[in-house]
Coordinates of C-alpha atoms in Angstrom, one line a residue:
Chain A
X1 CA 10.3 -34.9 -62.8
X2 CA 9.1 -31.1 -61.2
X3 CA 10.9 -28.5 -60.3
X4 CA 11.3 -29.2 -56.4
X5 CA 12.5 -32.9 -56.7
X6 CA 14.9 -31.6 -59.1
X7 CA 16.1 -29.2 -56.5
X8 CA 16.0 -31.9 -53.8
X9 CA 18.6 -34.0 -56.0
X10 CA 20.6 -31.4 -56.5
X11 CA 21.0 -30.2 -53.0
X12 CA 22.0 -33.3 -51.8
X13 CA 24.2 -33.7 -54.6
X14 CA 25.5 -30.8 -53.3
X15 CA 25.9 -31.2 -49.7
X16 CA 27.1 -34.9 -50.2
X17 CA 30.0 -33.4 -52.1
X18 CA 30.4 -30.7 -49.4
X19 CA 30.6 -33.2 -47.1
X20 CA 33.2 -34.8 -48.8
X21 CA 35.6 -32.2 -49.3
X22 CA 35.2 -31.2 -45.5
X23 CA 36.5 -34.7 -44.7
X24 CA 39.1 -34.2 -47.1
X25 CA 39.8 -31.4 -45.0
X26 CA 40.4 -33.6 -41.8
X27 CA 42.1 -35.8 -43.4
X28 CA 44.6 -33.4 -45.2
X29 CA 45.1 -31.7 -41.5
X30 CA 45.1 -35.2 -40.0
X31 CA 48.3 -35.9 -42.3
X32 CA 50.1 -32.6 -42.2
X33 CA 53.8 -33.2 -40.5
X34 CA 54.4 -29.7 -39.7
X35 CA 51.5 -29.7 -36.9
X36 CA 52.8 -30.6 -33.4
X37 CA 50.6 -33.1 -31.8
X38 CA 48.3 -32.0 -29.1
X39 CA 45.8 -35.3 -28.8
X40 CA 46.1 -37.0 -25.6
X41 CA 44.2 -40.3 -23.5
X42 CA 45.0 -40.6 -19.9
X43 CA 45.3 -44.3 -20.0
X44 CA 48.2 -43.9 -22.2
X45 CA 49.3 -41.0 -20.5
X46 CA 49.6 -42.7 -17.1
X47 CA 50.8 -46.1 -18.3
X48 CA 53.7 -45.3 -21.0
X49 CA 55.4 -42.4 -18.7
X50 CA 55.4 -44.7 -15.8
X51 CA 59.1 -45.8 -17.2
X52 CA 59.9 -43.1 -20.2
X53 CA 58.6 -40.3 -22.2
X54 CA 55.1 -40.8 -23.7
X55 CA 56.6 -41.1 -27.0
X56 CA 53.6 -39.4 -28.9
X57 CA 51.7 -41.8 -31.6
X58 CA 52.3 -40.1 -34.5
X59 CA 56.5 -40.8 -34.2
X60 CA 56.0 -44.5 -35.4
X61 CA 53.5 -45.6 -38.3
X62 CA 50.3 -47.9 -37.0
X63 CA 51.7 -51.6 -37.7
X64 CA 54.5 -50.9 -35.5
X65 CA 52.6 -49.8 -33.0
X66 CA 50.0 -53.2 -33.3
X67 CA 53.0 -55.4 -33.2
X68 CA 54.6 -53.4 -30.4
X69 CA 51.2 -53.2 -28.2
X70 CA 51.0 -57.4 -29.1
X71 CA 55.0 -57.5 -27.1
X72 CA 54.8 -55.8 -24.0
X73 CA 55.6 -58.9 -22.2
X74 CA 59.3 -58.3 -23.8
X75 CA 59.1 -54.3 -24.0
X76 CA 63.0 -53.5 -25.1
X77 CA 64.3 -55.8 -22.6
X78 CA 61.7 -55.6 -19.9
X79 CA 58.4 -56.7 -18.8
X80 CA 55.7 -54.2 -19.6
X81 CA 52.6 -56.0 -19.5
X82 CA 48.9 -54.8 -18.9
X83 CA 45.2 -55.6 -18.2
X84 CA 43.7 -56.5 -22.0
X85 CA 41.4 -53.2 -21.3
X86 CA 44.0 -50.8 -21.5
X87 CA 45.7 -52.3 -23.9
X88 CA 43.1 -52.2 -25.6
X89 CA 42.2 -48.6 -25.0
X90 CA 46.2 -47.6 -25.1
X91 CA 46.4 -49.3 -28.8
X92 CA 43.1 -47.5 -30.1
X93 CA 44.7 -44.3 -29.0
X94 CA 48.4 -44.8 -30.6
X95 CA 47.3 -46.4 -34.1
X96 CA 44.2 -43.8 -34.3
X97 CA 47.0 -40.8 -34.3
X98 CA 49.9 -42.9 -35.7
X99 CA 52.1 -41.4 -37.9
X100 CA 51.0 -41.0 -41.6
X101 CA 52.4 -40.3 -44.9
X102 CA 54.7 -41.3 -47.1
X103 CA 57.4 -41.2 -44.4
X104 CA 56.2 -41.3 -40.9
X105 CA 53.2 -43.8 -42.3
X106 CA 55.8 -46.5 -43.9
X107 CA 56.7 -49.1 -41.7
X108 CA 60.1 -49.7 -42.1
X109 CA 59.9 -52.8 -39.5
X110 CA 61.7 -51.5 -36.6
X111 CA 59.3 -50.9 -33.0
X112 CA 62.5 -48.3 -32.4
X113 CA 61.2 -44.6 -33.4
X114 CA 65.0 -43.7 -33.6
X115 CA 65.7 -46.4 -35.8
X116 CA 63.1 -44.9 -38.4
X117 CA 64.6 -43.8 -41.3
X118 CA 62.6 -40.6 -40.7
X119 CA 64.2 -39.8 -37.1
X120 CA 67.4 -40.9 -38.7
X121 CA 67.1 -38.2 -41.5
X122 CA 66.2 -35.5 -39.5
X123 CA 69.0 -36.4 -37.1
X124 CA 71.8 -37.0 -39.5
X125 CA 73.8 -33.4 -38.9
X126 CA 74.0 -34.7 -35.4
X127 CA 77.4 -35.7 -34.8
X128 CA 78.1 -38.5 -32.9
X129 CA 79.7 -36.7 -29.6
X130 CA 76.3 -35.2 -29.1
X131 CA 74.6 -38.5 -28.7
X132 CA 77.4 -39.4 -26.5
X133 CA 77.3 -36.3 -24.5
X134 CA 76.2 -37.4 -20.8
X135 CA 73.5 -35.0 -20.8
X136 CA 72.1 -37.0 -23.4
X137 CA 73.1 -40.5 -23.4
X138 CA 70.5 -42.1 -25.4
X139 CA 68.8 -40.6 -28.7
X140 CA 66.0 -42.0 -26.9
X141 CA 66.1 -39.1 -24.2
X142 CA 64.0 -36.3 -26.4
X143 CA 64.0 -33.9 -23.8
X144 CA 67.3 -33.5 -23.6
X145 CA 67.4 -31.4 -27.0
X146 CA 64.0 -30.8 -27.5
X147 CA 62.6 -29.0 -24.4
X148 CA 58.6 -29.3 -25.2
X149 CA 58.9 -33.4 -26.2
X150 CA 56.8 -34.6 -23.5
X151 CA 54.1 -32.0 -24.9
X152 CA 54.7 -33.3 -28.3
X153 CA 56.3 -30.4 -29.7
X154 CA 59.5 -30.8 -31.8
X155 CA 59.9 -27.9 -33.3
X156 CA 63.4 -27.4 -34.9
X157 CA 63.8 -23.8 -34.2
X158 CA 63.2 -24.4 -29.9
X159 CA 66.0 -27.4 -30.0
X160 CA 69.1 -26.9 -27.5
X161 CA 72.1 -28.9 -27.8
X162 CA 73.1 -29.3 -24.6
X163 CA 77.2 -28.8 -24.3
Chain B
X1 CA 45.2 -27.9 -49.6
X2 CA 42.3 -29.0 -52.0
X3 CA 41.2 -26.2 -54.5
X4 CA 38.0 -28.2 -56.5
X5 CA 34.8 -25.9 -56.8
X6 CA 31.4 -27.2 -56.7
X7 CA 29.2 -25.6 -58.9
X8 CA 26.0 -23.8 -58.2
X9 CA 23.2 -22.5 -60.2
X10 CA 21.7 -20.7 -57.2
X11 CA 24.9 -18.0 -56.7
X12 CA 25.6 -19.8 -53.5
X13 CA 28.8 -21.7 -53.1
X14 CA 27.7 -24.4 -50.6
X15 CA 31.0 -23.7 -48.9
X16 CA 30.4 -19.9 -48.6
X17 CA 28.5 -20.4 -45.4
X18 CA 31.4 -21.1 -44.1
X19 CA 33.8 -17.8 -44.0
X20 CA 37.2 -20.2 -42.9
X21 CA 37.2 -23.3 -44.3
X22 CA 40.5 -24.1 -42.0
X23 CA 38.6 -23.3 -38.7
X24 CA 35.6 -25.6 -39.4
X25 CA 37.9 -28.0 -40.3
X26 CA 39.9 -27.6 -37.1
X27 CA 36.1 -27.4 -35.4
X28 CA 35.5 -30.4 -36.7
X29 CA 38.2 -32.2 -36.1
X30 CA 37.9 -30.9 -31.7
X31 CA 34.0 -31.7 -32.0
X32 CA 35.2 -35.1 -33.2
X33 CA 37.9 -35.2 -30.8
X34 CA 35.7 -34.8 -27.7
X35 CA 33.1 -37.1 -28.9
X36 CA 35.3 -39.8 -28.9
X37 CA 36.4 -38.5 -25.3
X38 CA 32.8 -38.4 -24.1
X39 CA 31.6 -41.9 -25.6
X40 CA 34.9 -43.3 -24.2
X41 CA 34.9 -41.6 -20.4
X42 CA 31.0 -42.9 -20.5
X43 CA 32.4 -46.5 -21.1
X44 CA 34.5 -46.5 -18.7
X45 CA 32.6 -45.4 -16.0
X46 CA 29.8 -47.1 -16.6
X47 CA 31.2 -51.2 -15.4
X48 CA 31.0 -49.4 -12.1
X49 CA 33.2 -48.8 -9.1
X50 CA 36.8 -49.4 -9.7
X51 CA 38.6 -51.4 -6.9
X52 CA 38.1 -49.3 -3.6
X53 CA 41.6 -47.8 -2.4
X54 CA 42.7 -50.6 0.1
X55 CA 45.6 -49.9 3.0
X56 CA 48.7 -51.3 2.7
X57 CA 48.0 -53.5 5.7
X58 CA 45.2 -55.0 4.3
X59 CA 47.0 -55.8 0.9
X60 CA 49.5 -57.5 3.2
X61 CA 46.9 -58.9 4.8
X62 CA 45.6 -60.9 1.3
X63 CA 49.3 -61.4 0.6
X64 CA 49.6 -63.4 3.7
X65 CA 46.3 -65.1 3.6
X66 CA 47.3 -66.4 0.5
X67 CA 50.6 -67.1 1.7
X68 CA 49.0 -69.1 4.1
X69 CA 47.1 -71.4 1.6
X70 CA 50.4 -71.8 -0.6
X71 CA 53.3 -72.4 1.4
X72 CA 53.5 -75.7 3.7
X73 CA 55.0 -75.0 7.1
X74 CA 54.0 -71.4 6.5
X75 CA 56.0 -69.2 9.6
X76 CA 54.4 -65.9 8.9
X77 CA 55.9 -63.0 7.3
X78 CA 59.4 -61.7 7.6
X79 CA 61.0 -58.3 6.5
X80 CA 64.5 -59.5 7.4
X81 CA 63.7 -62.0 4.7
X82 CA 61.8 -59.4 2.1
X83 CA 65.1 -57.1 3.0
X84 CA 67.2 -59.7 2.1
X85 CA 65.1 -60.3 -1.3
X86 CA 64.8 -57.1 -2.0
X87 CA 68.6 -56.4 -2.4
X88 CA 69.4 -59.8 -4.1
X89 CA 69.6 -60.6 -7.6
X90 CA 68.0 -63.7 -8.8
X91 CA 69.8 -65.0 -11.7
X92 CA 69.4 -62.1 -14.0
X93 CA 71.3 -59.0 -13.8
X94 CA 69.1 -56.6 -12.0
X95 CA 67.6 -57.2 -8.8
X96 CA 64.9 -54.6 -6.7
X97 CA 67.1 -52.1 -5.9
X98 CA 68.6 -51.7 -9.5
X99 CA 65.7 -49.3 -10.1
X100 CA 64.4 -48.6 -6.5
X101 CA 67.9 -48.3 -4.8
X102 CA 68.6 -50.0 -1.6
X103 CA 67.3 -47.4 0.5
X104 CA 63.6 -47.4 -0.8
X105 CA 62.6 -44.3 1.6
X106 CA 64.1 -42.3 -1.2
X107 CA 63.2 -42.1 -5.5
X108 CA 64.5 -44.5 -7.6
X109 CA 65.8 -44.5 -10.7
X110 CA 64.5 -46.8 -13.9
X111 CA 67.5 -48.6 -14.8
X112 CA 67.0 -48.5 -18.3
X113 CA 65.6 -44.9 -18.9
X114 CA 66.8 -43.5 -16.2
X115 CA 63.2 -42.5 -15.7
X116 CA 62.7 -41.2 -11.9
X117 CA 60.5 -43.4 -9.5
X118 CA 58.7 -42.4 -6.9
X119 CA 59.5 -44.2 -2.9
X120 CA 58.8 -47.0 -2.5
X121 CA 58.2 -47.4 1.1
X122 CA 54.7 -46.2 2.0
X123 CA 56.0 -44.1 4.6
X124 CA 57.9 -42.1 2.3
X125 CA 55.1 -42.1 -0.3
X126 CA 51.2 -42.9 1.1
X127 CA 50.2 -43.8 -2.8
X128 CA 52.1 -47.1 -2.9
X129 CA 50.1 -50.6 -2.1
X130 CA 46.8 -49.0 -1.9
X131 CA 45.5 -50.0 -5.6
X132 CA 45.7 -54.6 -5.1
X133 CA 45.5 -54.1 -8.7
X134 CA 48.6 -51.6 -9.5
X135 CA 50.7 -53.4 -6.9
X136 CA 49.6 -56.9 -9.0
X137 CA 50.6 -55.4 -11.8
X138 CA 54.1 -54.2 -10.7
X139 CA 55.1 -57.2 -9.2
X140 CA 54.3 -59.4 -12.1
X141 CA 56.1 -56.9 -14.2
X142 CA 59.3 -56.6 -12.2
X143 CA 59.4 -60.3 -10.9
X144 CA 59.4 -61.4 -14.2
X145 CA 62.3 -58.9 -15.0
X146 CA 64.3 -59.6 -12.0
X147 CA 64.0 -63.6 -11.2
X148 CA 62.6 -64.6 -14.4
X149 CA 59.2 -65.9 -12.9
X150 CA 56.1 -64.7 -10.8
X151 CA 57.0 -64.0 -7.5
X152 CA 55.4 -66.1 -4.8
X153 CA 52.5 -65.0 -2.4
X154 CA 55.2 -65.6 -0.2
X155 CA 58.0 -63.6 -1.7
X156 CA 55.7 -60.7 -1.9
X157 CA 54.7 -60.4 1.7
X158 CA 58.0 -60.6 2.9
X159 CA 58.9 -57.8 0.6
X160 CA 56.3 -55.6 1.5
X161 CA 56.5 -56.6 5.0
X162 CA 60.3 -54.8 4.6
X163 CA 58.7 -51.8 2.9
X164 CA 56.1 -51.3 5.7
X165 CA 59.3 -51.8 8.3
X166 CA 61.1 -48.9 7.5
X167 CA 59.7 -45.1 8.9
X168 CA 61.3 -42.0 7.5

């Protein structure tokens, strides 16, 4: 073998392993839980906020989202049924950006993101007034703690407890 | 973050062409990102028109054609009888103006999420029952939620023959 094939192996060797490693990248930025979420379809968008929030994807892990996206005929009580093409499109979007990791990725069987055990341990120092609080209501109602919810941002250090 | 080193006999770290490895990773991940935007807003435009935006009338119109065709003895519309529809309940517990109060010149209120709805009444609001397609959608939704069924062609005329009744 010359000189040049030699080099030709061991370039691609090379950039294959770059190539790699970038994806690892992605992935490991992909998976970080720190990072508010930012990625948005309009379909989704349009459809889910017609009757509440636009819970963002990465709150529940992808089989929930399947099995919920197979139910919208019985949608927590109601009838929330679409065309097959933008339930199509709308279940693309939520399990390509569902949650991931070891906690936001398990599926812990319930379609309810506050019933996660997740949402449940970051809420536990909650006390139960709060909830009840009629500016709240429903642990469901993000927005009434966390002002930048329907942007997808959560951050801890932005929440307001209304009183 | 991931700390292996590839190894290089020619003094160049393959990677050194790149002075932030975070930034081409967030590069990356947009480039990606609008890809999938592009190849996605190209499939959907591409089956063509969407459904032209119709006037209410003529969605009442189709509502009472087919009306017509399904209903022996048909007698026409009636808003009285949409009106009296509208604020009934139908077995279940919620009936139309649970969500879209019984004055559907002003927004409603999702009964569940307490979500806020826009008028109802297309002379409050000029958007409603000019998509055939959105207002299908709606009213098998919300039938199905109120009276446990599809409505009929019938039932849906009269309805929005009340909604079309009522000026601001």
């Amino acid at each position: 073998m010359n000189n040049t094939s030699k080099r030709w192996i061991f370039d691609s060797v090379v950039w294959s392993a770059s190539l790699l490693f970038l994806f690892g990248l992605l992935l490991d930025n992909a998976l970080a839980d720190s990072k508010g979420f930012t990625a948005s379809n309009n379909t989704w968008k349009a459809e889910c906020a017609s009757c509440h929030m636009a819970y963002p994807p990465n709150l529940l892990p992808a089989p929930a989202w399947r099995r919920l996206m197979a139910g919208l005929d019985k949608h927590f009580g109601t009838d929330a049924s679409i065309d097959a093409r933008s339930a199509a499109e709308i279940g693309a979007f939520l399990e390509n950006n569902s949650g991931q990791g070891k906690r936001r990725g398990s599926d812990s069987g319930t379609l309810r993101i506050t019933e996660t055990p997740w949402f449940q341990r970051k809420h536990d120092e909650v006390p139960a007034s709060t909830w009840k609080n009629p500016r709240v209501q429903t642990a469901a109602n993000c927005s009434a703690c966390h002002a930048g919810a329907e942007r997808g941002d959560f951050d801890e250090h932005a929440v307001r407890i209304p009183r | 973050m991931h700390t292996f080193r590839i190894c290089c006999n020619k003094g160049v770290h393959p990677l050194a062409y790149f002075p932030d490895q975070n930034a081409v990773a967030i590069n990356l991940q947009q480039l990606l990102r609008s890809a999938a935007g592009l190849l996605l807003a190209g499939s959907l435009a591409l089956p063509g028109l969407e459904a032209a935006a119709a006037a209410p009338a003529e969605i009442q119109k189709s509502l009472e054609t087919a009306a017509r065709a399904s209903t022996p003895g048909f007698g026409g519309l009636s808003a009285e009888r949409g009106q009296r529809f509208f604020s009934s309940t139908h077995g279940n517990d919620w009936s139309c103006t649970s969500c879209h109060t019984p004055t559907p010149l002003a927004p409603g209120k999702h009964a569940k999420t307490g979500r806020e709805i826009a008028p109802l009444a297309p002379a409050a609001n000029p958007q409603r029952f000019t998509d055939a397609a959105k207002v299908e959608k709606w009213f098998n939704r919300n039938c199905n939620d109120v009276l446990g069924r599809v409505c009929t062609a019938q039932e849906k005329g009269d309805v929005l023959a009340y909604l079309m009744s009522l000026a601001k």
